[in-house]
mmCIF file of C-alpha atoms in Angstrom:
data_model
loop_
_atom_site.group_PDB
_atom_site.id
_atom_site.type_symbol
_atom_site.label_atom_id
_atom_site.label_comp_id
_atom_site.label_asym_id
_atom_site.label_seq_id
_atom_site.Cartn_x
_atom_site.Cartn_y
_atom_site.Cartn_z
ATOM 1 C CA UNK R 1 32.138 42.073 4.481
ATOM 2 C CA UNK R 2 31.111 39.158 6.673
ATOM 3 C CA UNK R 3 27.952 41.008 7.664
ATOM 4 C CA UNK R 4 27.198 41.687 3.995
ATOM 5 C CA UNK R 5 27.572 37.984 3.163
ATOM 6 C CA UNK R 6 25.207 37.010 5.964
ATOM 7 C CA UNK R 7 22.647 39.515 4.711
ATOM 8 C CA UNK R 8 22.909 38.097 1.206
ATOM 9 C CA UNK R 9 22.388 34.579 2.548
ATOM 10 C CA UNK R 10 19.248 35.695 4.396
ATOM 11 C CA UNK R 11 17.865 37.259 1.235
ATOM 12 C CA UNK R 12 18.563 34.078 -0.700
ATOM 13 C CA UNK R 13 16.791 32.022 1.926
ATOM 14 C CA UNK R 14 13.726 34.267 1.670
ATOM 15 C CA UNK R 15 13.688 34.120 -2.120
ATOM 16 C CA UNK R 16 13.665 30.312 -2.075
ATOM 17 C CA UNK R 17 11.106 29.923 0.707
ATOM 18 C CA UNK R 18 8.280 29.196 -1.726
ATOM 19 C CA UNK R 19 9.751 25.824 -2.655
ATOM 20 C CA UNK R 20 12.221 24.961 0.050
ATOM 21 C CA UNK R 21 13.090 25.446 3.684
ATOM 22 C CA UNK R 22 16.459 26.090 5.265
ATOM 23 C CA UNK R 23 17.461 23.389 7.690
ATOM 24 C CA UNK R 24 18.998 24.113 11.073
ATOM 25 C CA UNK R 25 20.490 20.900 12.389
ATOM 26 C CA UNK R 26 23.639 20.528 14.445
ATOM 27 C CA UNK R 27 24.569 17.493 12.362
ATOM 28 C CA UNK R 28 24.824 19.742 9.295
ATOM 29 C CA UNK R 29 27.521 21.833 10.934
ATOM 30 C CA UNK R 30 25.809 25.042 9.901
ATOM 31 C CA UNK R 31 26.235 24.170 6.229
ATOM 32 C CA UNK R 32 23.364 25.589 4.135
ATOM 33 C CA UNK R 33 20.966 22.983 2.746
ATOM 34 C CA UNK R 34 17.549 23.167 1.117
ATOM 35 C CA UNK R 35 14.817 20.700 1.989
ATOM 36 C CA UNK R 36 12.607 19.543 -0.870
ATOM 37 C CA UNK R 37 9.039 19.781 0.445
ATOM 38 C CA UNK R 38 7.798 16.850 -1.635
ATOM 39 C CA UNK R 39 10.428 14.287 -0.685
ATOM 40 C CA UNK R 40 11.793 15.848 2.457
ATOM 41 C CA UNK R 41 15.293 15.448 1.097
ATOM 42 C CA UNK R 42 18.129 17.950 1.543
ATOM 43 C CA UNK R 43 19.805 19.435 -1.511
ATOM 44 C CA UNK R 44 23.216 21.015 -1.147
ATOM 45 C CA UNK R 45 23.948 24.565 -2.199
ATOM 46 C CA UNK R 46 26.918 25.908 -4.108
ATOM 47 C CA UNK R 47 28.602 29.047 -2.816
ATOM 48 C CA UNK R 48 29.756 30.077 -6.284
ATOM 49 C CA UNK R 49 28.699 33.618 -7.081
ATOM 50 C CA UNK R 50 27.723 34.269 -3.470
ATOM 51 C CA UNK R 51 31.107 35.030 -1.960
ATOM 52 C CA UNK R 52 34.361 36.689 -2.907
ATOM 53 C CA UNK R 53 36.886 33.785 -2.965
ATOM 54 C CA UNK R 54 39.889 36.131 -2.978
ATOM 55 C CA UNK R 55 38.703 38.008 0.115
ATOM 56 C CA UNK R 56 37.948 34.810 2.032
ATOM 57 C CA UNK R 57 41.259 33.272 0.982
ATOM 58 C CA UNK R 58 43.166 36.344 2.163
ATOM 59 C CA UNK R 59 41.401 36.423 5.514
ATOM 60 C CA UNK R 60 41.145 32.691 6.182
ATOM 61 C CA UNK R 61 43.904 31.245 8.373
ATOM 62 C CA UNK R 62 43.362 27.677 7.117
ATOM 63 C CA UNK R 63 44.866 26.264 3.947
ATOM 64 C CA UNK R 64 42.437 26.068 1.029
ATOM 65 C CA UNK R 65 43.018 24.387 -2.368
ATOM 66 C CA UNK R 66 43.014 26.854 -5.248
ATOM 67 C CA UNK R 67 40.085 25.036 -6.913
ATOM 68 C CA UNK R 68 37.863 25.313 -3.833
ATOM 69 C CA UNK R 69 36.128 27.800 -1.557
ATOM 70 C CA UNK R 70 36.676 27.610 2.185
ATOM 71 C CA UNK R 71 34.176 29.892 3.971
ATOM 72 C CA UNK R 72 35.342 31.167 7.340
ATOM 73 C CA UNK R 73 31.962 30.707 8.988
ATOM 74 C CA UNK R 74 31.957 26.962 8.121
ATOM 75 C CA UNK R 75 35.588 25.994 8.836
ATOM 76 C CA UNK R 76 34.940 22.270 8.368
ATOM 77 C CA UNK R 77 33.185 22.665 4.995
ATOM 78 C CA UNK R 78 35.065 22.760 1.660
ATOM 79 C CA UNK R 79 33.252 23.690 -1.580
ATOM 80 C CA UNK R 80 34.930 22.341 -4.728
ATOM 81 C CA UNK R 81 31.768 22.013 -6.814
ATOM 82 C CA UNK R 82 30.947 23.102 -10.389
ATOM 83 C CA UNK R 83 34.648 23.338 -11.387
ATOM 84 C CA UNK R 84 34.909 20.754 -14.184
ATOM 85 C CA UNK R 85 37.564 18.888 -12.216
ATOM 86 C CA UNK R 86 38.612 15.373 -13.169
ATOM 87 C CA UNK R 87 40.163 14.634 -9.766
ATOM 88 C CA UNK R 88 39.618 15.522 -6.145
ATOM 89 C CA UNK R 89 41.872 18.499 -5.345
ATOM 90 C CA UNK R 90 45.098 17.934 -3.407
ATOM 91 C CA UNK R 91 45.769 19.714 -0.149
ATOM 92 C CA UNK R 92 42.338 19.374 1.435
ATOM 93 C CA UNK R 93 42.500 20.366 5.131
ATOM 94 C CA UNK R 94 42.686 17.420 7.524
ATOM 95 C CA UNK R 95 39.804 18.946 9.483
ATOM 96 C CA UNK R 96 37.338 18.659 6.570
ATOM 97 C CA UNK R 97 33.978 17.202 7.591
ATOM 98 C CA UNK R 98 31.749 18.439 4.721
ATOM 99 C CA UNK R 99 33.172 18.027 1.220
ATOM 100 C CA UNK R 100 31.149 19.340 -1.725
ATOM 101 C CA UNK R 101 32.270 17.960 -5.111
ATOM 102 C CA UNK R 102 29.029 17.903 -7.094
ATOM 103 C CA UNK R 103 28.948 18.815 -10.819
ATOM 104 C CA UNK R 104 32.497 17.872 -11.774
ATOM 105 C CA UNK R 105 34.058 15.201 -14.009
ATOM 106 C CA UNK R 106 35.519 13.034 -11.251
ATOM 107 C CA UNK R 107 36.120 9.455 -12.425
ATOM 108 C CA UNK R 108 37.315 7.713 -9.279
ATOM 109 C CA UNK R 109 37.695 7.880 -5.523
ATOM 110 C CA UNK R 110 40.987 6.076 -4.911
ATOM 111 C CA UNK R 111 41.990 4.932 -1.426
ATOM 112 C CA UNK R 112 44.823 7.479 -1.194
ATOM 113 C CA UNK R 113 42.911 10.612 -2.103
ATOM 114 C CA UNK R 114 41.261 11.072 1.305
ATOM 115 C CA UNK R 115 43.799 9.227 3.420
ATOM 116 C CA UNK R 116 44.554 12.231 5.700
ATOM 117 C CA UNK R 117 40.900 13.163 6.215
ATOM 118 C CA UNK R 118 39.554 11.035 9.040
ATOM 119 C CA UNK R 119 36.574 13.091 10.258
ATOM 120 C CA UNK R 120 34.588 13.334 7.011
ATOM 121 C CA UNK R 121 30.833 13.261 7.687
ATOM 122 C CA UNK R 122 29.262 14.486 4.411
ATOM 123 C CA UNK R 123 30.598 13.600 0.946
ATOM 124 C CA UNK R 124 28.674 15.065 -1.994
ATOM 125 C CA UNK R 125 29.566 13.657 -5.439
ATOM 126 C CA UNK R 126 26.342 14.158 -7.398
ATOM 127 C CA UNK R 127 26.686 14.681 -11.157
ATOM 128 C CA UNK R 128 30.122 13.160 -11.697
ATOM 129 C CA UNK R 129 31.452 10.176 -13.691
ATOM 130 C CA UNK R 130 31.946 7.590 -10.941
ATOM 131 C CA UNK R 131 31.593 3.862 -11.594
ATOM 132 C CA UNK R 132 30.994 1.096 -9.057
ATOM 133 C CA UNK R 133 34.609 -0.101 -8.931
ATOM 134 C CA UNK R 134 36.169 3.322 -8.284
ATOM 135 C CA UNK R 135 35.046 4.049 -4.716
ATOM 136 C CA UNK R 136 37.851 2.456 -2.685
ATOM 137 C CA UNK R 137 38.320 5.549 -0.493
ATOM 138 C CA UNK R 138 34.928 5.025 1.155
ATOM 139 C CA UNK R 139 35.934 1.988 3.185
ATOM 140 C CA UNK R 140 38.371 4.077 5.271
ATOM 141 C CA UNK R 141 35.883 6.840 6.088
ATOM 142 C CA UNK R 142 34.649 5.482 9.401
ATOM 143 C CA UNK R 143 32.912 8.749 10.381
ATOM 144 C CA UNK R 144 31.013 9.190 7.102
ATOM 145 C CA UNK R 145 27.254 9.532 7.676
ATOM 146 C CA UNK R 146 25.928 11.003 4.415
ATOM 147 C CA UNK R 147 27.068 9.926 0.941
ATOM 148 C CA UNK R 148 25.506 11.491 -2.170
ATOM 149 C CA UNK R 149 26.372 9.966 -5.565
ATOM 150 C CA UNK R 150 23.245 10.708 -7.591
ATOM 151 C CA UNK R 151 23.608 11.078 -11.357
ATOM 152 C CA UNK R 152 26.798 9.077 -11.863
ATOM 153 C CA UNK R 153 27.625 5.895 -13.822
ATOM 154 C CA UNK R 154 27.306 3.294 -11.062
ATOM 155 C CA UNK R 155 26.135 -0.132 -12.272
ATOM 156 C CA UNK R 156 25.783 -1.777 -8.849
ATOM 157 C CA UNK R 157 25.528 -0.714 -5.225
ATOM 158 C CA UNK R 158 29.156 -0.618 -4.022
ATOM 159 C CA UNK R 159 30.259 -3.061 -1.336
ATOM 160 C CA UNK R 160 32.787 -0.705 0.309
ATOM 161 C CA UNK R 161 30.284 1.420 2.199
ATOM 162 C CA UNK R 162 31.268 2.526 5.724
ATOM 163 C CA UNK R 163 29.181 1.055 8.545
ATOM 164 C CA UNK R 164 28.221 4.439 10.035
ATOM 165 C CA UNK R 165 26.202 5.673 7.036
ATOM 166 C CA UNK R 166 22.808 7.185 7.828
ATOM 167 C CA UNK R 167 21.816 8.257 4.311
ATOM 168 C CA UNK R 168 22.845 6.801 0.957
ATOM 169 C CA UNK R 169 21.726 8.545 -2.234
ATOM 170 C CA UNK R 170 22.426 6.655 -5.471
ATOM 171 C CA UNK R 171 19.541 7.893 -7.615
ATOM 172 C CA UNK R 172 19.733 8.144 -11.405
ATOM 173 C CA UNK R 173 22.637 5.841 -12.060
ATOM 174 C CA UNK R 174 22.686 2.592 -14.063
ATOM 175 C CA UNK R 175 22.373 0.225 -11.107
ATOM 176 C CA UNK R 176 20.985 -3.186 -12.056
ATOM 177 C CA UNK R 177 22.226 -5.178 -9.056
ATOM 178 C CA UNK R 178 23.182 -4.904 -5.406
ATOM 179 C CA UNK R 179 26.579 -6.311 -4.462
ATOM 180 C CA UNK R 180 26.324 -9.270 -2.025
ATOM 181 C CA UNK R 181 26.584 -8.023 1.535
ATOM 182 C CA UNK R 182 26.612 -4.359 0.490
ATOM 183 C CA UNK R 183 24.232 -3.383 3.307
ATOM 184 C CA UNK R 184 25.144 -6.075 5.831
ATOM 185 C CA UNK R 185 26.859 -3.635 8.224
ATOM 186 C CA UNK R 186 24.699 -0.567 7.602
ATOM 187 C CA UNK R 187 22.526 -0.904 10.679
ATOM 188 C CA UNK R 188 22.269 2.897 11.089
ATOM 189 C CA UNK R 189 21.063 3.641 7.556
ATOM 190 C CA UNK R 190 17.675 5.389 7.611
ATOM 191 C CA UNK R 191 17.336 6.580 3.986
ATOM 192 C CA UNK R 192 18.196 4.797 0.736
ATOM 193 C CA UNK R 193 17.568 6.418 -2.653
ATOM 194 C CA UNK R 194 17.746 4.106 -5.684
ATOM 195 C CA UNK R 195 15.200 5.734 -8.010
ATOM 196 C CA UNK R 196 15.995 6.151 -11.681
ATOM 197 C CA UNK R 197 18.058 2.973 -11.988
ATOM 198 C CA UNK R 198 17.662 -0.436 -13.705
ATOM 199 C CA UNK R 199 16.677 -2.730 -10.860
ATOM 200 C CA UNK R 200 14.281 -5.550 -11.758
ATOM 201 C CA UNK R 201 14.192 -7.543 -8.553
ATOM 202 C CA UNK R 202 15.414 -7.580 -4.956
ATOM 203 C CA UNK R 203 16.548 -10.961 -3.663
ATOM 204 C CA UNK R 204 16.327 -12.161 -0.086
ATOM 205 C CA UNK R 205 19.799 -11.046 0.974
ATOM 206 C CA UNK R 206 20.050 -7.782 -0.955
ATOM 207 C CA UNK R 207 18.765 -5.498 1.815
ATOM 208 C CA UNK R 208 19.833 -7.621 4.759
ATOM 209 C CA UNK R 209 21.280 -5.542 7.583
ATOM 210 C CA UNK R 210 19.080 -2.469 7.072
ATOM 211 C CA UNK R 211 17.298 -2.756 10.403
ATOM 212 C CA UNK R 212 16.808 1.024 10.799
ATOM 213 C CA UNK R 213 15.759 1.881 7.241
ATOM 214 C CA UNK R 214 12.886 4.375 7.205
ATOM 215 C CA UNK R 215 12.633 5.554 3.585
ATOM 216 C CA UNK R 216 13.242 3.409 0.490
ATOM 217 C CA UNK R 217 12.912 5.089 -2.912
ATOM 218 C CA UNK R 218 12.637 2.613 -5.813
ATOM 219 C CA UNK R 219 10.672 4.675 -8.330
ATOM 220 C CA UNK R 220 11.641 4.732 -12.020
ATOM 221 C CA UNK R 221 13.146 1.251 -12.111
ATOM 222 C CA UNK R 222 12.171 -1.910 -14.012
ATOM 223 C CA UNK R 223 10.043 -3.727 -11.415
ATOM 224 C CA UNK R 224 7.052 -5.675 -12.766
ATOM 225 C CA UNK R 225 5.918 -6.777 -9.288
ATOM 226 C CA UNK R 226 6.286 -5.321 -5.821
ATOM 227 C CA UNK R 227 9.772 -6.344 -4.646
ATOM 228 C CA UNK R 228 9.827 -8.755 -1.722
ATOM 229 C CA UNK R 229 12.227 -8.749 1.200
ATOM 230 C CA UNK R 230 11.680 -5.086 2.063
ATOM 231 C CA UNK R 231 12.929 -4.314 5.609
ATOM 232 C CA UNK R 232 10.096 -4.373 8.152
ATOM 233 C CA UNK R 233 11.242 -1.015 9.563
ATOM 234 C CA UNK R 234 10.136 0.850 6.408
ATOM 235 C CA UNK R 235 7.736 3.772 6.915
ATOM 236 C CA UNK R 236 8.036 5.369 3.465
ATOM 237 C CA UNK R 237 8.069 3.239 0.303
ATOM 238 C CA UNK R 238 8.127 4.898 -3.124
ATOM 239 C CA UNK R 239 7.566 2.731 -6.225
ATOM 240 C CA UNK R 240 6.065 5.155 -8.739
ATOM 241 C CA UNK R 241 6.902 4.883 -12.439
ATOM 242 C CA UNK R 242 7.379 1.124 -12.511
ATOM 243 C CA UNK R 243 5.346 -1.110 -14.846
ATOM 244 C CA UNK R 244 3.560 -3.244 -12.263
ATOM 245 C CA UNK R 245 1.464 -6.173 -13.440
ATOM 246 C CA UNK R 246 -0.685 -6.033 -10.311
ATOM 247 C CA UNK R 247 -0.834 -6.114 -6.522
ATOM 248 C CA UNK R 248 -1.538 -9.397 -4.762
ATOM 249 C CA UNK R 249 -2.781 -9.826 -1.196
ATOM 250 C CA UNK R 250 0.726 -10.272 0.215
ATOM 251 C CA UNK R 251 2.434 -7.427 -1.634
ATOM 252 C CA UNK R 252 3.036 -5.489 1.596
ATOM 253 C CA UNK R 253 2.885 -8.263 4.167
ATOM 254 C CA UNK R 254 5.166 -7.640 7.118
ATOM 255 C CA UNK R 255 5.402 -3.880 6.584
ATOM 256 C CA UNK R 256 3.571 -3.066 9.802
ATOM 257 C CA UNK R 257 5.108 0.411 10.112
ATOM 258 C CA UNK R 258 4.390 1.559 6.550
ATOM 259 C CA UNK R 259 2.851 5.064 6.535
ATOM 260 C CA UNK R 260 3.533 6.552 3.091
ATOM 261 C CA UNK R 261 3.136 4.499 -0.087
ATOM 262 C CA UNK R 262 3.519 5.914 -3.602
ATOM 263 C CA UNK R 263 2.396 3.882 -6.617
ATOM 264 C CA UNK R 264 1.577 6.502 -9.237
ATOM 265 C CA UNK R 265 2.267 5.959 -12.960
ATOM 266 C CA UNK R 266 2.479 2.157 -12.576
ATOM 267 C CA UNK R 267 -0.182 1.041 -15.098
ATOM 268 C CA UNK R 268 -2.285 -0.533 -12.352
ATOM 269 C CA UNK R 269 -5.754 -1.863 -13.256
ATOM 270 C CA UNK R 270 -8.533 -2.657 -10.795
ATOM 271 C CA UNK R 271 -8.697 -6.276 -11.981
ATOM 272 C CA UNK R 272 -5.097 -6.764 -10.882
ATOM 273 C CA UNK R 273 -5.386 -5.140 -7.465
ATOM 274 C CA UNK R 274 -6.385 -7.495 -4.646
ATOM 275 C CA UNK R 275 -9.290 -6.070 -2.603
ATOM 276 C CA UNK R 276 -7.329 -6.272 0.669
ATOM 277 C CA UNK R 277 -3.828 -5.364 -0.485
ATOM 278 C CA UNK R 278 -3.970 -2.021 1.355
ATOM 279 C CA UNK R 279 -5.246 -3.458 4.629
ATOM 280 C CA UNK R 280 -2.525 -1.716 6.638
ATOM 281 C CA UNK R 281 -3.660 0.059 9.790
ATOM 282 C CA UNK R 282 -0.433 2.070 9.852
ATOM 283 C CA UNK R 283 -1.012 3.640 6.409
ATOM 284 C CA UNK R 284 -1.430 7.432 6.434
ATOM 285 C CA UNK R 285 -0.914 8.397 2.764
ATOM 286 C CA UNK R 286 -1.518 6.420 -0.430
ATOM 287 C CA UNK R 287 -0.748 7.710 -3.925
ATOM 288 C CA UNK R 288 -2.384 5.760 -6.783
ATOM 289 C CA UNK R 289 -2.678 8.643 -9.226
ATOM 290 C CA UNK R 290 -2.131 8.288 -12.981
ATOM 291 C CA UNK R 291 -3.013 4.609 -13.221
ATOM 292 C CA UNK R 292 -5.870 2.751 -14.976
ATOM 293 C CA UNK R 293 -8.113 2.013 -12.019
ATOM 294 C CA UNK R 294 -11.868 1.842 -12.721
ATOM 295 C CA UNK R 295 -12.967 1.499 -9.087
ATOM 296 C CA UNK R 296 -11.811 2.955 -5.794
ATOM 297 C CA UNK R 297 -9.784 0.309 -3.956
ATOM 298 C CA UNK R 298 -10.594 -0.629 -0.374
ATOM 299 C CA UNK R 299 -8.460 1.409 2.014
ATOM 300 C CA UNK R 300 -8.127 1.326 5.826
ATOM 301 C CA UNK R 301 -10.298 3.742 7.806
ATOM 302 C CA UNK R 302 -7.116 5.214 9.312
ATOM 303 C CA UNK R 303 -5.933 6.525 5.921
ATOM 304 C CA UNK R 304 -5.783 10.340 5.819
ATOM 305 C CA UNK R 305 -4.550 11.182 2.305
ATOM 306 C CA UNK R 306 -5.619 9.349 -0.859
ATOM 307 C CA UNK R 307 -4.580 10.436 -4.344
ATOM 308 C CA UNK R 308 -6.543 8.837 -7.183
ATOM 309 C CA UNK R 309 -6.468 11.592 -9.787
ATOM 310 C CA UNK R 310 -6.127 10.755 -13.495
ATOM 311 C CA UNK R 311 -7.533 7.221 -13.376
ATOM 312 C CA UNK R 312 -10.686 5.819 -15.035
ATOM 313 C CA UNK R 313 -12.940 5.627 -11.957
ATOM 314 C CA UNK R 314 -16.647 5.786 -12.796
ATOM 315 C CA UNK R 315 -18.404 5.624 -9.424
ATOM 316 C CA UNK R 316 -17.986 6.444 -5.754
ATOM 317 C CA UNK R 317 -18.314 3.430 -3.471
ATOM 318 C CA UNK R 318 -18.642 4.250 0.227
ATOM 319 C CA UNK R 319 -17.609 0.722 1.257
ATOM 320 C CA UNK R 320 -14.146 1.488 -0.109
ATOM 321 C CA UNK R 321 -13.718 3.782 2.885
ATOM 322 C CA UNK R 322 -16.205 2.543 5.486
ATOM 323 C CA UNK R 323 -17.313 -1.057 5.955
ATOM 324 C CA UNK R 324 -19.830 0.307 8.458
ATOM 325 C CA UNK R 325 -20.786 3.780 9.689
ATOM 326 C CA UNK R 326 -21.429 4.673 13.308
ATOM 327 C CA UNK R 327 -20.380 6.927 16.191
ATOM 328 C CA UNK R 328 -16.829 5.542 16.161
ATOM 329 C CA UNK R 329 -16.859 3.799 12.768
ATOM 330 C CA UNK R 330 -15.921 6.268 10.069
ATOM 331 C CA UNK R 331 -13.024 7.216 7.796
ATOM 332 C CA UNK R 332 -10.256 9.534 9.031
ATOM 333 C CA UNK R 333 -9.720 10.769 5.467
ATOM 334 C CA UNK R 334 -8.643 14.428 5.251
ATOM 335 C CA UNK R 335 -7.746 14.893 1.576
ATOM 336 C CA UNK R 336 -9.250 12.889 -1.294
ATOM 337 C CA UNK R 337 -8.361 13.495 -4.940
ATOM 338 C CA UNK R 338 -10.614 12.056 -7.629
ATOM 339 C CA UNK R 339 -10.168 14.708 -10.303
ATOM 340 C CA UNK R 340 -9.418 13.556 -13.830
ATOM 341 C CA UNK R 341 -11.679 10.481 -13.596
ATOM 342 C CA UNK R 342 -14.981 9.544 -15.251
ATOM 343 C CA UNK R 343 -17.304 10.668 -12.503
ATOM 344 C CA UNK R 344 -18.726 13.944 -11.232
ATOM 345 C CA UNK R 345 -19.698 15.407 -7.885
ATOM 346 C CA UNK R 346 -23.390 14.846 -8.712
ATOM 347 C CA UNK R 347 -22.789 11.080 -8.711
ATOM 348 C CA UNK R 348 -21.766 11.087 -5.064
ATOM 349 C CA UNK R 349 -24.189 9.128 -2.831
ATOM 350 C CA UNK R 350 -26.152 11.285 -0.416
ATOM 351 C CA UNK R 351 -24.744 9.676 2.714
ATOM 352 C CA UNK R 352 -21.040 9.927 1.819
ATOM 353 C CA UNK R 353 -20.551 12.721 4.363
ATOM 354 C CA UNK R 354 -21.410 10.364 7.228
ATOM 355 C CA UNK R 355 -18.488 8.174 6.288
ATOM 356 C CA UNK R 356 -15.982 10.915 5.376
ATOM 357 C CA UNK R 357 -16.914 13.205 8.249
ATOM 358 C CA UNK R 358 -13.336 14.415 8.834
ATOM 359 C CA UNK R 359 -12.731 15.310 5.193
ATOM 360 C CA UNK R 360 -11.077 18.709 4.677
ATOM 361 C CA UNK R 361 -10.705 18.734 0.864
ATOM 362 C CA UNK R 362 -12.140 16.667 -1.964
ATOM 363 C CA UNK R 363 -11.366 17.100 -5.661
ATOM 364 C CA UNK R 364 -13.687 15.634 -8.281
#
């Protein structure tokens, strides 16, 4: 039976390979995860319908709550997802390190519910009914590294987060504020997802303490300007689907490690974009698609991927990519998207190829 289950898992992995990749990482404890190719973010899998709970329960020496699945091959992982539960099940094994509780009706995470579980590393609570003042159990989980609470009813970033967190996913809640000092001790946090919330501003102390933060996702919020006080360690900054009034010269000052910047669907107009706002030698990818730009903004010669589709651009200006052209002075652009604008390939200047000599694909 175990061999049959493994074969089924392999088939499932193959069937999903077009949109996702299975991750093999010792920190995941062998637990199956899918990686979203666009965001590079893991999504957890349910085991429902892919195993015989009765057979595993009969052959599994460890105690397993009736509402959960406890696969033998992942002895530290407990799957209690998609059960319509209002509470976390009693009797969870003390050895639990990966707890899957997504798609339930859980209202709170009281301090007593996980008191006997001291080695928890992953806690998945996506698609539940949690609010900001019901997460007391988190402060005692000193080993917790990954906390997922997307699609809940949180109104602020909780201030009871354990110091060892590496990833915090709070997307698609109702968050309009960050509790004072919420991130002060999270010096190991590398990824913070806050998209799909109600944030309007980030004050000076809101993100203090995030000295290792690599990816910050703030898309689909209520920002009218680029938020200040972003940690200087940021390499990936996503701000799409905000109504931005413009970009001034200092919008990204201090972000010397920034490589990936997404600003699509922000209502940006060329008149409101400072000519040198993207003067960042570290920048590798820039997404400005689905805005109202009429000209191509000036970008650094080191930029490799530029997405400008679905704007109102009418002409191709070489100086946007190359201030001068020579043996070592040219753009490193590999992919350039200009489709869905008000220009055609025939409008391209004859010498554009000298500037974009490393271009692999262009869409017009």
